[in-house]
Coordinates of C-alpha atoms in Angstrom, one line a residue:
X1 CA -15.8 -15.9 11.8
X2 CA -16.7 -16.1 8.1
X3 CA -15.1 -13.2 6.3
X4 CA -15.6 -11.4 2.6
X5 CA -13.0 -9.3 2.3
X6 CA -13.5 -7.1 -0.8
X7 CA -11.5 -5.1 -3.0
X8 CA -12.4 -2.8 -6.0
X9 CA -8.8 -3.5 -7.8
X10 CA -7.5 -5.9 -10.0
X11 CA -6.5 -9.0 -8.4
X12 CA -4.3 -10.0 -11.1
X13 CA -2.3 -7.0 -10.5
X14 CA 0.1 -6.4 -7.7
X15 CA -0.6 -3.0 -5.8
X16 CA -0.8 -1.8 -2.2
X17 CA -4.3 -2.5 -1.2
X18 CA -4.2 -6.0 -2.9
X19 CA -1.3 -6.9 -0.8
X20 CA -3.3 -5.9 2.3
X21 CA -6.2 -7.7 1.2
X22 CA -4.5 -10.8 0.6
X23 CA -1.9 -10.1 3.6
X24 CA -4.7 -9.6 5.8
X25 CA -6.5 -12.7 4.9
X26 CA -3.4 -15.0 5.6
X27 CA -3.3 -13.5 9.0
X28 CA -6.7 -13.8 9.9
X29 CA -6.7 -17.3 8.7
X30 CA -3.6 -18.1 11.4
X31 CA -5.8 -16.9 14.0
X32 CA -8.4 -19.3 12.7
X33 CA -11.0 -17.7 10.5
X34 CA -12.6 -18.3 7.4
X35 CA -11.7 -15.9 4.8
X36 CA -12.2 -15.3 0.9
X37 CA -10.6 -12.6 -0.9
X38 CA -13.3 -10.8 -3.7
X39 CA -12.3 -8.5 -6.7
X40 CA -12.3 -7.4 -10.1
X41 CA -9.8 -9.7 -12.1
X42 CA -8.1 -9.7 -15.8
X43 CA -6.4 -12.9 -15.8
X44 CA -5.6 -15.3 -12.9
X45 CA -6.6 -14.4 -9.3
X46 CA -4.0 -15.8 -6.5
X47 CA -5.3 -18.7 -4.2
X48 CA -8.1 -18.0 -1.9
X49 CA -9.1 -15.5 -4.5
X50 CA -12.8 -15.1 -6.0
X51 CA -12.9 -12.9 -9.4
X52 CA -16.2 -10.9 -9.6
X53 CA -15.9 -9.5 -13.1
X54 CA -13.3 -7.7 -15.3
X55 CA -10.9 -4.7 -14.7
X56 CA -10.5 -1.7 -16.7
X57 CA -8.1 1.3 -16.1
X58 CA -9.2 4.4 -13.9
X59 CA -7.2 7.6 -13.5
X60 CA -7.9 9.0 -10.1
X61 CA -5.9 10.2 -8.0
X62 CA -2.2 11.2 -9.3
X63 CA -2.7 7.2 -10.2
X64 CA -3.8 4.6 -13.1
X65 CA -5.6 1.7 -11.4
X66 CA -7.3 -1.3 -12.3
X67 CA -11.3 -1.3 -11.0
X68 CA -13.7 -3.0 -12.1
X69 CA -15.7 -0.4 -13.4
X70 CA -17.7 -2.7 -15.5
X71 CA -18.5 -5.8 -13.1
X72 CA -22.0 -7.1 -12.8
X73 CA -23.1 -6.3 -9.1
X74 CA -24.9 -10.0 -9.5
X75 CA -21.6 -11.8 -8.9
X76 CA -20.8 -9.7 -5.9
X77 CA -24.4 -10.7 -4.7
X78 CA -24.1 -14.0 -5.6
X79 CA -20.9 -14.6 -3.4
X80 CA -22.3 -12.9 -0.7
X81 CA -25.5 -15.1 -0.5
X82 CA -23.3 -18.1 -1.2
X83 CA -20.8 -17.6 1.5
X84 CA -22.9 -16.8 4.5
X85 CA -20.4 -14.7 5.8
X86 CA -20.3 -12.9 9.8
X87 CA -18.7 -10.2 8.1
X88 CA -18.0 -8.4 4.9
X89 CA -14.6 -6.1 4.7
X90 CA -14.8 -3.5 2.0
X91 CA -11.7 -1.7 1.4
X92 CA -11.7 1.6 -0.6
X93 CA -15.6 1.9 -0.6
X94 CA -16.0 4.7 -2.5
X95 CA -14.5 3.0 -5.5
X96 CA -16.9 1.8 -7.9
X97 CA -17.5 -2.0 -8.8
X98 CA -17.6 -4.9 -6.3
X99 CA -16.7 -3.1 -3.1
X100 CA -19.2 -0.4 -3.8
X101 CA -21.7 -3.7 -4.8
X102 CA -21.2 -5.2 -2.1
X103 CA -22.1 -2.3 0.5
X104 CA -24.9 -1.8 -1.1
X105 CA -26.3 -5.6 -1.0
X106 CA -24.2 -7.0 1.6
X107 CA -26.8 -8.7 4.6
X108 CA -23.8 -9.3 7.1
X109 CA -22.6 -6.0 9.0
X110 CA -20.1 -4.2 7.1
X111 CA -16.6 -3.0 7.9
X112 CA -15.0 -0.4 5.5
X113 CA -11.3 0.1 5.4
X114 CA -10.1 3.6 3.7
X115 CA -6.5 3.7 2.3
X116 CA -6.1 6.7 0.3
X117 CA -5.0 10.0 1.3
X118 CA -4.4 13.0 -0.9
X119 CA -2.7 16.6 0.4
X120 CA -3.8 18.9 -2.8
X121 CA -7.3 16.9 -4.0
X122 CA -9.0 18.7 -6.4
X123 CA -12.6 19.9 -5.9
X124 CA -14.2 18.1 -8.5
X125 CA -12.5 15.2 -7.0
X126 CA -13.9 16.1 -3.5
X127 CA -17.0 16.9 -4.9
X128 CA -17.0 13.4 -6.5
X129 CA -16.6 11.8 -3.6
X130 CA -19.1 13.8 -1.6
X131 CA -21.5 12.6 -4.1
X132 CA -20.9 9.1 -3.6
X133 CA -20.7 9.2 0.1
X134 CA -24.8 8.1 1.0
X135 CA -23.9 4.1 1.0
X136 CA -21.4 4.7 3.7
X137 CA -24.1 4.9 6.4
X138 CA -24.3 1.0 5.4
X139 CA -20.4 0.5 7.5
X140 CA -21.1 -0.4 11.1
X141 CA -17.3 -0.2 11.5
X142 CA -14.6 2.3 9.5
X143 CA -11.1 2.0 9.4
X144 CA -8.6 4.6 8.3
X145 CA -4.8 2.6 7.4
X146 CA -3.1 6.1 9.0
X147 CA -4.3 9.6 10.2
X148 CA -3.7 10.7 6.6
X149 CA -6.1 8.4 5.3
X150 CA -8.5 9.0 8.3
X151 CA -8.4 13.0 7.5
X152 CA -9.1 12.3 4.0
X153 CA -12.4 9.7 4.7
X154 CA -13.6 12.1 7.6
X155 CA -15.2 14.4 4.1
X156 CA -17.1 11.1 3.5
X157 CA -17.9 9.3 6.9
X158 CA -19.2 11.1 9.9
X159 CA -19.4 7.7 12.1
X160 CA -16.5 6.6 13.9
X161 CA -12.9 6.0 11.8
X162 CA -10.4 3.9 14.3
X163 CA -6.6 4.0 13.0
X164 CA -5.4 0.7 12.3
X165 CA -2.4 0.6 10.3
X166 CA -1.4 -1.8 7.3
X167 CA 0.4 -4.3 8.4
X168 CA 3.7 -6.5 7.3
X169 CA 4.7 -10.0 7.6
X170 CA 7.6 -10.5 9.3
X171 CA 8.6 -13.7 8.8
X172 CA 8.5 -13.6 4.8
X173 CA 10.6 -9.9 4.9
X174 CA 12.8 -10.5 7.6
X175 CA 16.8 -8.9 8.0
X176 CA 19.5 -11.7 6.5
X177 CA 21.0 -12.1 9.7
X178 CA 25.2 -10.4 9.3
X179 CA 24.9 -10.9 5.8
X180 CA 27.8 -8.3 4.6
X181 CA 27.0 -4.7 3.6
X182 CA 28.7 -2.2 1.4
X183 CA 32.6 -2.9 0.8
X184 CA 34.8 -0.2 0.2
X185 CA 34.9 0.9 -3.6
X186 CA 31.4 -0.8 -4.7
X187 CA 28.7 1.1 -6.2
X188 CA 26.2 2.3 -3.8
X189 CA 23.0 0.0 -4.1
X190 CA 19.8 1.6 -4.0
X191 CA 16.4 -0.2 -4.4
X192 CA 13.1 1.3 -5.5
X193 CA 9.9 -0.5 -5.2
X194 CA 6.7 0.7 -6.8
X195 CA 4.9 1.4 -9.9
X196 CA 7.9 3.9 -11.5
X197 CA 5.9 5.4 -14.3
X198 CA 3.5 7.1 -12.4
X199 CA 4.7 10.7 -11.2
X200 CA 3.2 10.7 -7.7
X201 CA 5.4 8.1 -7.0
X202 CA 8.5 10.4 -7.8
X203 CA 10.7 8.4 -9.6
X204 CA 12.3 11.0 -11.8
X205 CA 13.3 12.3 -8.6
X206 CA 15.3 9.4 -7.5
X207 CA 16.6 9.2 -11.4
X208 CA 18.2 12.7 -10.8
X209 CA 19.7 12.7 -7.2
X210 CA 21.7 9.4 -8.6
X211 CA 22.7 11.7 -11.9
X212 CA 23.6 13.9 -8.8
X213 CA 25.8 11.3 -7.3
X214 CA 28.0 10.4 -10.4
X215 CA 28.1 13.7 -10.9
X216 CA 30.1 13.7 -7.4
X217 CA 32.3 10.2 -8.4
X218 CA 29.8 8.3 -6.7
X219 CA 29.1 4.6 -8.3
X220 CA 25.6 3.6 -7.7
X221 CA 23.2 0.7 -9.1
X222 CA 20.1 1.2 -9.4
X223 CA 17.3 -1.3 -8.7
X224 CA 13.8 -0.9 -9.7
X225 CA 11.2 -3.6 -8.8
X226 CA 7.7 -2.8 -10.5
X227 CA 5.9 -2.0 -13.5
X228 CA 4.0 1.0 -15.4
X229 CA 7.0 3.3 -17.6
X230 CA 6.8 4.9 -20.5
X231 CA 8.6 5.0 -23.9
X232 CA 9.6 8.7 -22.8
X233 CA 10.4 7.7 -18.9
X234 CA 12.6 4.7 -20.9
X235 CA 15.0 7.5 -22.4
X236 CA 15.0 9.7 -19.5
X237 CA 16.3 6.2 -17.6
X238 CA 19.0 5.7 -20.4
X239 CA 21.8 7.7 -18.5
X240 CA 21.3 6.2 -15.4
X241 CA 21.0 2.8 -16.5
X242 CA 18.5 1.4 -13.6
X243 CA 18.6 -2.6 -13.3
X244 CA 14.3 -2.9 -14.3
X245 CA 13.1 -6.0 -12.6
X246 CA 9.5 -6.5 -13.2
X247 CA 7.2 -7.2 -10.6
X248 CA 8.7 -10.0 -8.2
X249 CA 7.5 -12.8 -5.6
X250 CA 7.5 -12.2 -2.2
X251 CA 10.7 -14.1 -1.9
X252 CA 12.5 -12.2 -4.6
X253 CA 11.4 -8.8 -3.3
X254 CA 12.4 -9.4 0.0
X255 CA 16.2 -10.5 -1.5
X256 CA 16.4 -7.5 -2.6
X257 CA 15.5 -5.5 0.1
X258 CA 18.3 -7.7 2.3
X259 CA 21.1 -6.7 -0.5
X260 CA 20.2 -3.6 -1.0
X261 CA 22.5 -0.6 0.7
X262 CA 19.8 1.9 1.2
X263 CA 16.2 1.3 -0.1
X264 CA 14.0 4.8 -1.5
X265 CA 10.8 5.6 -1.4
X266 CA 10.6 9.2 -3.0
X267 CA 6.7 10.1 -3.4
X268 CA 5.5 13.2 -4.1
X269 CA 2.4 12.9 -2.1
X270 CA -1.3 10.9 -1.9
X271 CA 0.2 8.1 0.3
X272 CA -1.8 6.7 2.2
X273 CA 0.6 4.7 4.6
X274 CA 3.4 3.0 3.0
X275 CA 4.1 -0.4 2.8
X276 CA 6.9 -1.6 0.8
X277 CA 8.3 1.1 3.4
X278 CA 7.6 -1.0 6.1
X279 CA 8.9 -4.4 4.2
X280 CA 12.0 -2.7 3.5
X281 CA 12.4 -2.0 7.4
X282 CA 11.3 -5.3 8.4
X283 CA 14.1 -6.6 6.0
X284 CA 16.8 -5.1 7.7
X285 CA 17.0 -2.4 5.0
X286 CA 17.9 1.2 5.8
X287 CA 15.3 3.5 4.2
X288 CA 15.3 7.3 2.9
X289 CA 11.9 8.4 2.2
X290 CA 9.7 11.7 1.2
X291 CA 8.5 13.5 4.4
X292 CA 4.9 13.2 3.8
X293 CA 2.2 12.4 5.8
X294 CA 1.5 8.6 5.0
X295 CA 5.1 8.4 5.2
X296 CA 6.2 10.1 8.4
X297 CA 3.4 8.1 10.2
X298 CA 4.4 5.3 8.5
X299 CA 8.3 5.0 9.9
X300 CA 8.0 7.1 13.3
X301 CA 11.2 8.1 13.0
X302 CA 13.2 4.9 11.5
X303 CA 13.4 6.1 8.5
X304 CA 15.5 9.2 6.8
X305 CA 13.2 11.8 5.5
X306 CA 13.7 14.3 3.2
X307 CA 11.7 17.3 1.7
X308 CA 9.5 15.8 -1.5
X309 CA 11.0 16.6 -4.8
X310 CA 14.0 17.6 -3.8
X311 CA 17.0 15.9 -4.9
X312 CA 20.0 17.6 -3.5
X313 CA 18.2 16.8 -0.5
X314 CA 17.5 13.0 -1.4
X315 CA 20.9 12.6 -3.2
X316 CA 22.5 13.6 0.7
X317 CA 20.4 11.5 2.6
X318 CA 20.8 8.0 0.4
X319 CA 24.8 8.7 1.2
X320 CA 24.5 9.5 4.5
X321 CA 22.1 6.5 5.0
X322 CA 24.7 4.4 3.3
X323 CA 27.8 5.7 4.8
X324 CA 27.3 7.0 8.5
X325 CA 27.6 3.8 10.0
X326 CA 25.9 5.2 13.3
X327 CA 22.9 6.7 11.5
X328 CA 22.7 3.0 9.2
X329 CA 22.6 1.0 12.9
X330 CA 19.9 3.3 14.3
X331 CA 17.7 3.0 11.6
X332 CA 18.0 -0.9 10.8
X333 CA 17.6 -1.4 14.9
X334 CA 14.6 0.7 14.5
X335 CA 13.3 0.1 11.5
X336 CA 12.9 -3.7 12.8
X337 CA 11.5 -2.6 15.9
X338 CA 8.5 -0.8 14.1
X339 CA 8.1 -3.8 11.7
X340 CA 7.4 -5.7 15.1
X341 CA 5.1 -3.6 16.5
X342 CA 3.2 -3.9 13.1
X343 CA 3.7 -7.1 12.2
X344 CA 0.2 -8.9 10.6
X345 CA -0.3 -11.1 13.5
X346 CA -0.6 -7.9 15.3
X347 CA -3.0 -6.1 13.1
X348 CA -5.2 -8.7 12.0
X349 CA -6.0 -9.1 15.7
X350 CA -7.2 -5.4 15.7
X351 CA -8.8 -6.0 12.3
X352 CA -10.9 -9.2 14.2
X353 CA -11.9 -7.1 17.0
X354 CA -13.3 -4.4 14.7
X355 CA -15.2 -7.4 13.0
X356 CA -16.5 -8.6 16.7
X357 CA -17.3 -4.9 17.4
X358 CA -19.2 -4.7 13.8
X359 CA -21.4 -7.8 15.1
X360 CA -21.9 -7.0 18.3
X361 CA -23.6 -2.7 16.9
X362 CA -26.3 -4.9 15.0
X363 CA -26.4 -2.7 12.3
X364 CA -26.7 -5.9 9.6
X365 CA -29.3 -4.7 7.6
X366 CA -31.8 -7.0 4.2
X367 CA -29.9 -6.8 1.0
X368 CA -31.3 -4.5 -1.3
X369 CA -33.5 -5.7 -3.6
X370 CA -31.5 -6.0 -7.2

C-alpha cells in the first residue's frame, strides 16, 4: 500500500506522537509499504519527512505544542494529489493544520489515530472539541493508542474506535545484556525522559522525592533527557543538581536507559499511553511510574506505580525499585516481556490491517473542492 501518514505537530521537534509517526512508518516500510511522513515543520524535517508549512506554539491540554496552526491547506492538498496514496493516516484529527486539512480533502479512505487522553478536561475544552467533531464522519477507520485515549475520543467519534497501542522498537532499545548494575556506595541513578518544564509531566515531583532521599543519606544523580524549563524551574533544580541532557538520538537515549538504576516517569495526568515508558522497559530498565490511566495500561503491571504527586510515595518506590533485588528482576523480566508483545513489527501489522479494513468499508469519498 501507499500510505500518508499525517501529523499536526512540528516535525522538527521530538515529542510522543512524532515518534509514533515516524516509528510507525519504519515499521510499515519493513513489511513492505510505501510510506511518507507529513507535518508542520520549523526547521529540518527527518528523512522520509514532507513539511507542509510552519509551526507555531499551542497551549492545550496541561501542554505547549508545536501545530501548525498557520499552514496552507494547499500543501496538504497538494501532497495528497501528488502521492496517490491507498490510504491517508491522520493522527490527532482534531488538531488544527495539516491533519485537520487533510481529512477534509483527502480522496483515499481515511484512518484517524487518537492519542490524547485527559482525566479533569475542562468544559470549554470539551466544548471545543465537540465543535470541531463534524469532519470525523470523513474516518472510515478510528484508532484509540489506549482505553484512555479511546474514552477521551468516544465525546467526538460515535463510529467504531479499536485499541491499538503505540508501539516500541526493540531492536534500537534493547537490555545491555549483564552489563553491571548498582555497586554498593554509588549514587542511586535515576533517569527522566520528557519535556521537564511542563507541569503535567510532574517533574517538580521527582525534584522533591530526590531532596527526600538526601535528606535520608541517600546519594542520587539525576538524569534528565529533554527540553522545555524555565528560568524559575532552573533555580528550583539548583539543589538537586540534575545532569540536563538535551534532547538525544535514539542511540544516546537508549544508553541511558541501559545505565540507568531505576528510570521515572512521574505525570500528573493527560497521558495518553506512555512511551518512553515502554523504551525504558524494552531497555532492560526498571521503571517507577504515576498510577494513571495511560500509564497503568501502558506497563500491565511491569512497572512500580505510585499515587500521582506524591513524593513520599515516589521517593519509596525509586529505592525499593533500586534495592529489592527480587522486585528489580520481576520488573526488568517483565518489563521486556511487554516490550515484546508491543514491539513495532507487531503493531504496524495491526495498524496495516486497519488500513486493509479502511479499503475494503469504501467510504473514500471526492476531495472537497478548495
Amino acid at each position: 500500500m501507499r500510505v500518508c501518514i499525517v501529523t499536526p505537530y512540528d516535525l522538527s521537534c521530538d515529542g510522543g506522537v512524532n515518534r509514533h509517526a515516524t516509528s510507525l512508518a519504519r515499521a510499515l516500510a519493513a513489511l513492505g509499504h510505501h510510506v511518507r511522513v507529513a507535518g508542520p515543520a520549523s526547521g529540518a524535517v527527518p528523512e522520509g519527512c514532507d513539511a507542509l508549512g510552519s509551526a507555531v506554539p499551542v497551549a492545550a491540554n496541561g501542554s505547549v505544542a508545536r501545530v501548525g496552526l498557520l499552514a496552507p491547506e494547499r500543501r496538504t492538498r497538494d501532497l495528497l494529489a501528488a502521492g496517490r496514496f491507498d490510504v491517508v493516516h491522520v493522527h490527532e484529527p482534531l488538531v488544527p493544520g495539516p491533519a485537520r486539512h487533510a481529512l477534509r480533502v483527502a480522496a483515499a479512505p481515511v484512518v484517524a489515530t487518537f492519542h490524547c487522553a485527559a482525566e479533569d478536561e475542562p468544559l470549554l475544552q470539551r466544548a471545543i472539541r465537540l465543535a470541531g467533531a463534524a469532519p470525523l464522519a470523513r474516518v472510515a477507520f478510528a484508532i484509540a493508542v489506549s482505553r484512555a485515549a479511546k474514552r477521551f475520543a468516544r465525546a467526538v467519534h460515535r463510529g467504531r474506535i479499536a485499541v491499538v497501542p503505540n508501539g516500541v522498537d526493540t531492536a534500537r532499545f534493547a537490555p545491555a545484556g549483564g552489563s553491571p548494575r548498582r555497586l554498593p556506595g554509588a549514587p542511586l541513578r535515576l533517569l527522566f525522559v520528557g519535556r521537564f518544564g511542563e507541569p503535567r509531566k510532574g517533574f517538580r515531583v521527582l525534584l522533591d522525592a530526590v531532596a527526600l532521599l538526601r535528606r535520608r543519606g541517600i546519594a542520587v544523580a539525576l538524569r534528565v533527557a529533554g527540553d522545555g524549563g524555565s528560568a524559575a524551574l532552573a533555580r528550583r533544580c539548583a539543589a538537586v543538581a540534575p545532569a540536563f541532557l538535551g534532547r538525544l538520538s535514539d542511540a544516546a537515549l537508549a544508553a541511558e536507559y541501559r545505565a540507568a538504576d531505576v528510570f521515572c516517569a512521574p505525570s500528573l495526568g493527560r497521558e495518553g499511553f506512555g512511551l518512553v515508558l515502554l523504551e525504558a522497559m524494552a531497555s532492560g530498565c526498571p521503571a517507577v511510574a504515576s498510577d494513571i490511566p495511560g500509564y497503568a495500561e501502558a506497563a500491565r503491571g511491569a512497572a512500580l506505580l505510585v499515587p500521582p504527586g506524591d513524593a513520599d510515595a515516589l521517593a519509596d518506590a525509586l529505592v525499593r525499585a533500586a534495592e529489592d533485588r527480587v522486585l528489580r528482576a520481576r520488573l526488568v523480566a517483565a518489563g521486556c516481556a511487554r516490550a515484546e508483545a508491543l514491539s513495532w513489527s507487531r503493531i504496524a501489522g495491526r495498524v496495516a490491517a486497519a488500513y486493509r479494513a479502511a479499503g475494503a468499508a469504501g467510504a473514500a469519498r471526492p476531495a472537497t473542492a478548495a
